[in-house]
PDB file of C-alpha atoms and ligand atoms in Angstrom:
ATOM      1  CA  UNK A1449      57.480  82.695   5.993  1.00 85.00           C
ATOM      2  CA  UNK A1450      59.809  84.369   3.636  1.00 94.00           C
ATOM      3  CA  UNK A1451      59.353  85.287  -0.015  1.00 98.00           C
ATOM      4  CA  UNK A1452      61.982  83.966  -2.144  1.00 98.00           C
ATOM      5  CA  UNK A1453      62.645  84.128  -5.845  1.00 99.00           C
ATOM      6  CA  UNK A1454      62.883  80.768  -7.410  1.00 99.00           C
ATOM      7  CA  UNK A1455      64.754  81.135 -11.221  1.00 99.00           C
ATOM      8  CA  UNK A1456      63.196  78.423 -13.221  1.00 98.00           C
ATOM      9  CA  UNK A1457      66.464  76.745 -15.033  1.00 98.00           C
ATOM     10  CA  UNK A1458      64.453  75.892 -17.929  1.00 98.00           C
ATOM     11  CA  UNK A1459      66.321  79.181 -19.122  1.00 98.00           C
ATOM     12  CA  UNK A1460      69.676  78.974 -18.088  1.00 98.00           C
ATOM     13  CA  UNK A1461      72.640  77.868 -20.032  1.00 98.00           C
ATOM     14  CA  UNK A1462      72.732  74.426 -20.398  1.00 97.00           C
ATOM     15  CA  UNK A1463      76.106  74.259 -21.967  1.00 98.00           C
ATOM     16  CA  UNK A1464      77.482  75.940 -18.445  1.00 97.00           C
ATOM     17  CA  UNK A1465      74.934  75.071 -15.919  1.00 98.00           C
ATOM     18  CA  UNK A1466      77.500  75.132 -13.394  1.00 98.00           C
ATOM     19  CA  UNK A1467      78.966  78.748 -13.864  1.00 98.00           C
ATOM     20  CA  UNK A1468      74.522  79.854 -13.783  1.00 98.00           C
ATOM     21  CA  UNK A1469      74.699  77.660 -10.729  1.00 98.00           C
ATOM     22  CA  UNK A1470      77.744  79.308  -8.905  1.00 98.00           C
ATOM     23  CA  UNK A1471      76.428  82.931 -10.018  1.00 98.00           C
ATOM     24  CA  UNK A1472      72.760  82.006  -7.940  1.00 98.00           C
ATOM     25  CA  UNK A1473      74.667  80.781  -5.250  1.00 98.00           C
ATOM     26  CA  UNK A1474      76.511  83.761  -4.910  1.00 98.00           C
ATOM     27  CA  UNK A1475      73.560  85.801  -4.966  1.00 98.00           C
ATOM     28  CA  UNK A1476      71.920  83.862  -1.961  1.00 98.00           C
ATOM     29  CA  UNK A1477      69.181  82.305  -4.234  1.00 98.00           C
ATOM     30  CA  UNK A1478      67.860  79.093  -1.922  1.00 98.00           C
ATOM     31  CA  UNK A1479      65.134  78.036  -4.769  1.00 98.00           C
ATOM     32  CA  UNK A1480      65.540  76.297  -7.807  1.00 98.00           C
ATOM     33  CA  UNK A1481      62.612  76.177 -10.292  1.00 99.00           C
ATOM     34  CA  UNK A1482      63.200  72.675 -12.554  1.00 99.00           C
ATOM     35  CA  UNK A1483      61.090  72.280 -14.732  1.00 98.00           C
ATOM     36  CA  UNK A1484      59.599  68.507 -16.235  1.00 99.00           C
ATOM     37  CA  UNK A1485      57.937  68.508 -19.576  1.00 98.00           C
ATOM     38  CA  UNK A1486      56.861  64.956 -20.683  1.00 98.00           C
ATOM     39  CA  UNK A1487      55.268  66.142 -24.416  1.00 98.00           C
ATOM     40  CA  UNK A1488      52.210  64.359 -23.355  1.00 98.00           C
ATOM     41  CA  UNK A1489      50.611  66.553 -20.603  1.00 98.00           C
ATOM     42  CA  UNK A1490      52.007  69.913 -22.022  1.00 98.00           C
ATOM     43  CA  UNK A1491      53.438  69.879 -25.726  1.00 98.00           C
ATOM     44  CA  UNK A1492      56.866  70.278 -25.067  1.00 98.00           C
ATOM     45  CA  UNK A1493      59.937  68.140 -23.735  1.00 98.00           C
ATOM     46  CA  UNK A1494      62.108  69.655 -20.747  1.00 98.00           C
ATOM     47  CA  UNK A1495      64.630  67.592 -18.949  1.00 97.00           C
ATOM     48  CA  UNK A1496      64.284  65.106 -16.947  1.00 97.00           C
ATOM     49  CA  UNK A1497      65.484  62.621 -13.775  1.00 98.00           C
ATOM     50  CA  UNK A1498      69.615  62.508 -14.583  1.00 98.00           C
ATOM     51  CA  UNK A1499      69.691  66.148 -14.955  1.00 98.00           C
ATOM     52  CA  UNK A1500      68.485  66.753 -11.160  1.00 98.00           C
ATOM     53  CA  UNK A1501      70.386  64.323  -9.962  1.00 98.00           C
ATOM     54  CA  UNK A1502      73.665  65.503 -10.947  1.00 98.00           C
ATOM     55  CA  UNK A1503      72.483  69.006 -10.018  1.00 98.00           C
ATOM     56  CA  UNK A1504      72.136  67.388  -6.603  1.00 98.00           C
ATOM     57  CA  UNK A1505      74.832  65.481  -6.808  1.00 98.00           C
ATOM     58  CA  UNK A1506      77.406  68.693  -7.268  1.00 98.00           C
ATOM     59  CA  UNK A1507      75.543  71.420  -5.427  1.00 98.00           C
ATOM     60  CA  UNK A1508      74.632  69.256  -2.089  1.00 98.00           C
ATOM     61  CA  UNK A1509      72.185  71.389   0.109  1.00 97.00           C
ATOM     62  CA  UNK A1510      73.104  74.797  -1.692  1.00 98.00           C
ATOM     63  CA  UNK A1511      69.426  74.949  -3.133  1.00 98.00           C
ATOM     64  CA  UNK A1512      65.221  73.641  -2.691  1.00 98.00           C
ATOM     65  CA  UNK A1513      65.055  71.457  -5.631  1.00 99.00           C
ATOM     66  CA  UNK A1514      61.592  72.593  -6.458  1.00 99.00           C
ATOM     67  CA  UNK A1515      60.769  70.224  -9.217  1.00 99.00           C
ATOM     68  CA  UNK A1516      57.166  71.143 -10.971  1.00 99.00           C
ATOM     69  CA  UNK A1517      55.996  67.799 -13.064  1.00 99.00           C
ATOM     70  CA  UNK A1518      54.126  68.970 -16.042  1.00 99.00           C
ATOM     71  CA  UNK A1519      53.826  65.311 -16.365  1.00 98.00           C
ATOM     72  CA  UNK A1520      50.943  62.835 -17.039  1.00 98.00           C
ATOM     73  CA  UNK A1521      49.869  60.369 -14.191  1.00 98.00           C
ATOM     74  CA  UNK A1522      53.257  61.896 -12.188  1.00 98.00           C
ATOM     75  CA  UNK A1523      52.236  58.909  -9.202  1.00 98.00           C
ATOM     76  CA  UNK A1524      55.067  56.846 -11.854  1.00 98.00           C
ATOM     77  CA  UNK A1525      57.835  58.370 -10.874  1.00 98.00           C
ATOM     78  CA  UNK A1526      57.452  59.804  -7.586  1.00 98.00           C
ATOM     79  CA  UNK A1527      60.038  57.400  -6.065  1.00 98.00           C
ATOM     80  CA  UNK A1528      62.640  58.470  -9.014  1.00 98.00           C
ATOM     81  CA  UNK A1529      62.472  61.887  -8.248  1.00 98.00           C
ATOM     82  CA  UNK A1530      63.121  60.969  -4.509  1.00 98.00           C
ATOM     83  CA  UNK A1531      65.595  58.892  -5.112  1.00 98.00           C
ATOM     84  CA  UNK A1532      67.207  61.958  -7.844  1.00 98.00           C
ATOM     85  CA  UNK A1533      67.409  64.082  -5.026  1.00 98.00           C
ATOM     86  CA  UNK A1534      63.840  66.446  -5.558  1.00 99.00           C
ATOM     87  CA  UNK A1535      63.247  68.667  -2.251  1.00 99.00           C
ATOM     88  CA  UNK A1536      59.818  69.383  -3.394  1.00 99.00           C
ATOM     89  CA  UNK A1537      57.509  67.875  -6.246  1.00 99.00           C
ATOM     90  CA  UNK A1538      54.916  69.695  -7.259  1.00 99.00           C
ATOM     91  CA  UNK A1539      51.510  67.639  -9.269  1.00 99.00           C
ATOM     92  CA  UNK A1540      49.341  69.435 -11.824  1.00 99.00           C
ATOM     93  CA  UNK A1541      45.869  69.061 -10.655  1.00 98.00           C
ATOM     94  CA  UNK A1542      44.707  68.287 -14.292  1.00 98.00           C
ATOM     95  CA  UNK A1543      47.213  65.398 -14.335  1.00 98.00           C
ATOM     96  CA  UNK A1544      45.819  62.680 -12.164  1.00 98.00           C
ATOM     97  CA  UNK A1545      42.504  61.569 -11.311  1.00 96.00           C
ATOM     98  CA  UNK A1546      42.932  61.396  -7.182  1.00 98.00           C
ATOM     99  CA  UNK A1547      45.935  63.840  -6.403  1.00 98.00           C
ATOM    100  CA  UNK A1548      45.383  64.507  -2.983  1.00 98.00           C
ATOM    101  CA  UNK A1549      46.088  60.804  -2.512  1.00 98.00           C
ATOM    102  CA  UNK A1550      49.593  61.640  -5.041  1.00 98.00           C
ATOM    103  CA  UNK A1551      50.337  64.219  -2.549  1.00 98.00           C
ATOM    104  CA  UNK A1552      50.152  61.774   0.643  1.00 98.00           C
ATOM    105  CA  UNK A1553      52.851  59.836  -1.201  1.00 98.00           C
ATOM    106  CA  UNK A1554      54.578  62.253  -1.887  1.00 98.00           C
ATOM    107  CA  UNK A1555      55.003  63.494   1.800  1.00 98.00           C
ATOM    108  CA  UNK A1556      55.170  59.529   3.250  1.00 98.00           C
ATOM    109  CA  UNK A1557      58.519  59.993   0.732  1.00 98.00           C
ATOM    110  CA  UNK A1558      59.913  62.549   2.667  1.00 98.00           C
ATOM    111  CA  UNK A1559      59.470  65.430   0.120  1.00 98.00           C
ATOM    112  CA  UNK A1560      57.491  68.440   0.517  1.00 98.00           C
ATOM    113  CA  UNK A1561      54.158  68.282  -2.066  1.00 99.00           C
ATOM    114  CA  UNK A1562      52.941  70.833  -4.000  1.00 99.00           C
ATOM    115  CA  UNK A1563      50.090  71.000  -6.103  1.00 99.00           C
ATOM    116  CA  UNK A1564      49.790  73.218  -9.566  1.00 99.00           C
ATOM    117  CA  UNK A1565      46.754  74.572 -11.448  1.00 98.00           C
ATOM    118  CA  UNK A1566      46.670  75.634 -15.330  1.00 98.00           C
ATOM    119  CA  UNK A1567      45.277  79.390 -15.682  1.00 98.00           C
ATOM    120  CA  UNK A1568      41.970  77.257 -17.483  1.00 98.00           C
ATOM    121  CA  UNK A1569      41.425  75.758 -14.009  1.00 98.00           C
ATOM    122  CA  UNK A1570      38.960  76.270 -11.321  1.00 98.00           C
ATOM    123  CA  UNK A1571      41.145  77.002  -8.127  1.00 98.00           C
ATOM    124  CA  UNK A1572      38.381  75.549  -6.127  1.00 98.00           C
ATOM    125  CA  UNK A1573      38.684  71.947  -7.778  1.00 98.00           C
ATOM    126  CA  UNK A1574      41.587  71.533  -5.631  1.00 98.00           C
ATOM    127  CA  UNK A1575      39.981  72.943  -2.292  1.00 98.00           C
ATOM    128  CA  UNK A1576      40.238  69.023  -0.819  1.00 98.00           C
ATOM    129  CA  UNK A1577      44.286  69.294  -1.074  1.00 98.00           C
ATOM    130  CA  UNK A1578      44.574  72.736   0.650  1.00 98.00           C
ATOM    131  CA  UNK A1579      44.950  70.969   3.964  1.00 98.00           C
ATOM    132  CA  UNK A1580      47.575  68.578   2.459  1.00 98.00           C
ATOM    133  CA  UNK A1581      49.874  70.331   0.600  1.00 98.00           C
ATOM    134  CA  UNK A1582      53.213  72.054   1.434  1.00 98.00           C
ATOM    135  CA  UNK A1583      52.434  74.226  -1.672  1.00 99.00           C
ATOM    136  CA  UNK A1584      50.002  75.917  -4.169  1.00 99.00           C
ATOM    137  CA  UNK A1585      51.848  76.423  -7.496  1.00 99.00           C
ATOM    138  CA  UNK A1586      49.445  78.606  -9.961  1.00 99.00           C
ATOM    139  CA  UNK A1587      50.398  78.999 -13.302  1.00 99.00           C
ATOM    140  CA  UNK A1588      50.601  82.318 -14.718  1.00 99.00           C
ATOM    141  CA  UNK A1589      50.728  81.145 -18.141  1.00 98.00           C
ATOM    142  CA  UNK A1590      49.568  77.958 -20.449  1.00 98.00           C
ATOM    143  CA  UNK A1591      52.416  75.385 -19.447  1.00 98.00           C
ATOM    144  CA  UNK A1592      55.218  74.373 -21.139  1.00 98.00           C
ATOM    145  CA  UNK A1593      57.439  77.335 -22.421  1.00 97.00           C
ATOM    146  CA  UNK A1594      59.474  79.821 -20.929  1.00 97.00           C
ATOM    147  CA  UNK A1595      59.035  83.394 -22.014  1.00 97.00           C
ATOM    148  CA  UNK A1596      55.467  84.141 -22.448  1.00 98.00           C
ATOM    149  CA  UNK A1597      53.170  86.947 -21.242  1.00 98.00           C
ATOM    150  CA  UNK A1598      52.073  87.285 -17.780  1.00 98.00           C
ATOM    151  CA  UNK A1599      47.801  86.763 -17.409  1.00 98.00           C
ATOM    152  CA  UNK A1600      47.064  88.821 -15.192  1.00 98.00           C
ATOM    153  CA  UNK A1601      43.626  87.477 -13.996  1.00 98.00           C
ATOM    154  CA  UNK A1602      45.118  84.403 -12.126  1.00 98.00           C
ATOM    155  CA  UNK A1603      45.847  87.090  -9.379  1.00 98.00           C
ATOM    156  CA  UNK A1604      42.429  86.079  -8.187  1.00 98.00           C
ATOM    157  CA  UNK A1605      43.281  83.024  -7.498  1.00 98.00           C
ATOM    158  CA  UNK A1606      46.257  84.138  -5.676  1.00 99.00           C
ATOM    159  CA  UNK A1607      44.073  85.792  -3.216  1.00 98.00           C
ATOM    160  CA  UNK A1608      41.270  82.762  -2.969  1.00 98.00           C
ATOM    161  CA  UNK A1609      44.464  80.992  -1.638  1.00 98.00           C
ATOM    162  CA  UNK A1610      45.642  83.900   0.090  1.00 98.00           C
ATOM    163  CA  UNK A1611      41.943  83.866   2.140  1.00 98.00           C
ATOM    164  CA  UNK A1612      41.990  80.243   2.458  1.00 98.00           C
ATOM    165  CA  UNK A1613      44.986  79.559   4.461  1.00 98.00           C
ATOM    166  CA  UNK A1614      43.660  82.693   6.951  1.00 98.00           C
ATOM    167  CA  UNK A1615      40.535  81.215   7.940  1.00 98.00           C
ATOM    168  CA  UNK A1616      41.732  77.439   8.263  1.00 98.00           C
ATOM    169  CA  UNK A1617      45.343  78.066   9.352  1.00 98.00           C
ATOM    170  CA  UNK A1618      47.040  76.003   6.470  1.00 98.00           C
ATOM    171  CA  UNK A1619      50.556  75.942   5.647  1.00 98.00           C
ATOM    172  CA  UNK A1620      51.053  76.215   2.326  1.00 98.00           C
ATOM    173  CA  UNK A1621      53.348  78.539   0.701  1.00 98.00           C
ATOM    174  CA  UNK A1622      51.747  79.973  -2.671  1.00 99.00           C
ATOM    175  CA  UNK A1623      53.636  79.772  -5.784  1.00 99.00           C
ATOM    176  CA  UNK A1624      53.487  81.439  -9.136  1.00 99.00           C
ATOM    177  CA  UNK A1625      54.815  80.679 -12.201  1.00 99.00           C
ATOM    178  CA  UNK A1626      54.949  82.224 -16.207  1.00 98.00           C
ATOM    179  CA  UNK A1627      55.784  85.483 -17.085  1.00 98.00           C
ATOM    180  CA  UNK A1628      56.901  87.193 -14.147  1.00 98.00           C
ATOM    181  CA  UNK A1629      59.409  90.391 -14.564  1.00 98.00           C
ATOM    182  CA  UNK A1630      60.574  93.232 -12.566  1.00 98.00           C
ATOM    183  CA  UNK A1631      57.908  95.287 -13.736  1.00 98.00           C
ATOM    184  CA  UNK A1632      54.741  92.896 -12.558  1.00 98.00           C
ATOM    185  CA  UNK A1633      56.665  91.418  -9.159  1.00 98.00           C
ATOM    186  CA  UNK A1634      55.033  93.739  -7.033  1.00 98.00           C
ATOM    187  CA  UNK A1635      51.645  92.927  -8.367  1.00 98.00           C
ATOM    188  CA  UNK A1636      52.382  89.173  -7.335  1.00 98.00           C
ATOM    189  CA  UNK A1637      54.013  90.250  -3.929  1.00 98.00           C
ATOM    190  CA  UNK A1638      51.408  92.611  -3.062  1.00 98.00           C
ATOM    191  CA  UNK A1639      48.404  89.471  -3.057  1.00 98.00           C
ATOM    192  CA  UNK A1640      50.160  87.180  -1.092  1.00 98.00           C
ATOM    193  CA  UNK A1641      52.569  85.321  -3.564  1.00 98.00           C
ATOM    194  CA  UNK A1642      55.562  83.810  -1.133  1.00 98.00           C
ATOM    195  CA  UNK A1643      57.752  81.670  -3.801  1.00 99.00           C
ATOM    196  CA  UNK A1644      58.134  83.625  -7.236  1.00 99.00           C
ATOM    197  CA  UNK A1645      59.440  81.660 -10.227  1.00 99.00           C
ATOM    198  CA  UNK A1646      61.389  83.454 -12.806  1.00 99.00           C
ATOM    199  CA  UNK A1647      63.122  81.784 -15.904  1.00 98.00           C
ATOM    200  CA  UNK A1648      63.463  84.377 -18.512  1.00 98.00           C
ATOM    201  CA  UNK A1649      63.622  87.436 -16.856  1.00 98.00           C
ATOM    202  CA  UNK A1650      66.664  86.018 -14.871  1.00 99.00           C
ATOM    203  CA  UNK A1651      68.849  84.331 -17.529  1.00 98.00           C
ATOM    204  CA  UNK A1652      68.907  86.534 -19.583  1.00 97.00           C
ATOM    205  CA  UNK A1653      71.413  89.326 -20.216  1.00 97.00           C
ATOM    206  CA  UNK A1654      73.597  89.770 -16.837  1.00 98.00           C
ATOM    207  CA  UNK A1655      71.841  87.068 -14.594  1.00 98.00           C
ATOM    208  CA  UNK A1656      73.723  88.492 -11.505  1.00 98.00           C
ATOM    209  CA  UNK A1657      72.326  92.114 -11.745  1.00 98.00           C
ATOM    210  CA  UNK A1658      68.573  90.353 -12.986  1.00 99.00           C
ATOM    211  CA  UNK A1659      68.721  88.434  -9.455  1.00 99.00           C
ATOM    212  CA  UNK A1660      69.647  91.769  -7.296  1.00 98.00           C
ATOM    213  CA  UNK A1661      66.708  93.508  -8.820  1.00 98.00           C
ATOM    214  CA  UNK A1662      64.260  90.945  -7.822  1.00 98.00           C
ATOM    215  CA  UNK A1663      66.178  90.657  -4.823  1.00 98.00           C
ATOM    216  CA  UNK A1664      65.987  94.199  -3.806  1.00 98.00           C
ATOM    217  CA  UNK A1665      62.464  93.999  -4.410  1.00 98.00           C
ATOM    218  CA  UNK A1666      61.104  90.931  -2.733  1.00 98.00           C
ATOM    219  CA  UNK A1667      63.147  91.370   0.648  1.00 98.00           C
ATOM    220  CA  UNK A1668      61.054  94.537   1.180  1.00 98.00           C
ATOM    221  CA  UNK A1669      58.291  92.591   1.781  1.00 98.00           C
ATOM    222  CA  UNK A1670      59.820  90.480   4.334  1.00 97.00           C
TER     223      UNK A1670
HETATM  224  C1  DX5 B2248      56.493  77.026 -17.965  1.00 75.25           C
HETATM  225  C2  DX5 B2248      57.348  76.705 -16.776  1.00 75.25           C
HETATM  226  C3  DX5 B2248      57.978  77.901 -16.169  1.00 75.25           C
HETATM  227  C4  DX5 B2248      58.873  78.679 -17.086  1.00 75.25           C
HETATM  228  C5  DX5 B2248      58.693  80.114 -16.700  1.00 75.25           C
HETATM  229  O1  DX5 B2248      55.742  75.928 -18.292  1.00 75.25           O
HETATM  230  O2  DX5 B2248      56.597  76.055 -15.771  1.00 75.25           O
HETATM  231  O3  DX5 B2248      58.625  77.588 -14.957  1.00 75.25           O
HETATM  232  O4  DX5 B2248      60.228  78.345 -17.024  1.00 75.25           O
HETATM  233  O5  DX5 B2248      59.395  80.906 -17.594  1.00 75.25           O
HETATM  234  P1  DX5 B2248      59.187  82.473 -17.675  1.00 75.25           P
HETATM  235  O6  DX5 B2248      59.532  83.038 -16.335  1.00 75.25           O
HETATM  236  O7  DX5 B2248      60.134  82.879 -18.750  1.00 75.25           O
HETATM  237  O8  DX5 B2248      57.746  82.719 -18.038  1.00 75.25           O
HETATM  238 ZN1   ZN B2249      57.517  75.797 -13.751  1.00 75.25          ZN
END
């Protein structure tokens, strides 16, 4: 499968969404990272249901809505974020009590299911959705803000996953998220990351030339 850079839109420009929205599509960019903060699961607020939808609304098939709930018991509004127009909807682990049975609704809705770990959590509590899920999201930093520092000892996990999906032929795609800049995206690439999320180190400054340099980098291990 191919590894793909996924900005995270938590930091674009809200006031002119649609000008950070044209300059992706330029740039080829398939993924887009949106992320949903409730302020009960993590501490802060994102946005939300209406803000996807219009995004899907005016931009059609142009990008993966890949929608990461930090949200408590996200089983509530699994049918809204169909309905909004989310490609993929990604479940924290620590958010629900039986998530591999989220993620079965999630797919009998016709999206693709992910499911997310905090950096705190055991990789192998979610060893019973491995078989299930479209995609592996781990977070590379406590949830909840953009623009904090990389940990770098989640790369284990990367590579439990990695080893997983070899010897039981799964089909997940991994996913990281928090931190991530031009300087650590090899380290990520190099254990088996296919879907790299990016919020800061995209927006800002010249978002064009940001998504070229990841660009230039990722596509040379495809
Ligand atoms: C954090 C979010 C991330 C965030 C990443 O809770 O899940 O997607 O936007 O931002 P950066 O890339 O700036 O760490
Ligand atoms: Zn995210």
């Amino acid at each position: 499968m191919l590894k793909e850079l996924a900005p995270s839109l938590l930091s674009a420009n809200f006031y002119d969404l649609k000008n950070d929205l044209s300059i992706l599509k330029e740039e080829n960019v398939r993924y887009l990272h949106f992320d949903v903060m409730d302020g009960m699961f993590v501490p802060n607020i994102s946005m939300g249901i209406p803000v996807l939808e219009s995004i899907k609304k005016n931009t059609g098939d142009t990008f993966i809505l890949d929608t990461h709930l930090m949200v408590e018991r996200p089983e509530r509004y699994i049918t809204n974020f169909k309905n909004a127009g989310a490609d993929i909807l990604t479940i924290h682990a620590e958010a629900t009590l039986d998530f591999v049975e989220v993620i079965s609704i999630v797919k009998d809705q016709g999206m693709k299911a992910g499911i997310c770990v905090n950096p705190e959590t055991d990789i192998k509590k979610i060893d019973d959705a491995l078989g299930v899920a479209d995609l592996v999201l781990v977070m590379s930093v406590h949830p909840g803000f953009g623009g904090q520092k990389f940990m770098p000892y989640v790369l284990e996990k990367v590579k439990y996953l990695k080893s997983k999906k070899n010897e039981n032929n799964y089909k997940y795609m991994i996913e990281i998220d928090g931190g991530i800049n031009i300087d650590n995206v090899n380290d990520v690439l190099d254990v088996g990351v296919d879907i790299v999320v990016a919020g800061s180190s995209v927006f800002k400054n010249d978002i064009r030339e940001n998504v070229k340099s990841f660009n230039n980098i990722i596509k040379k291990y495809n």
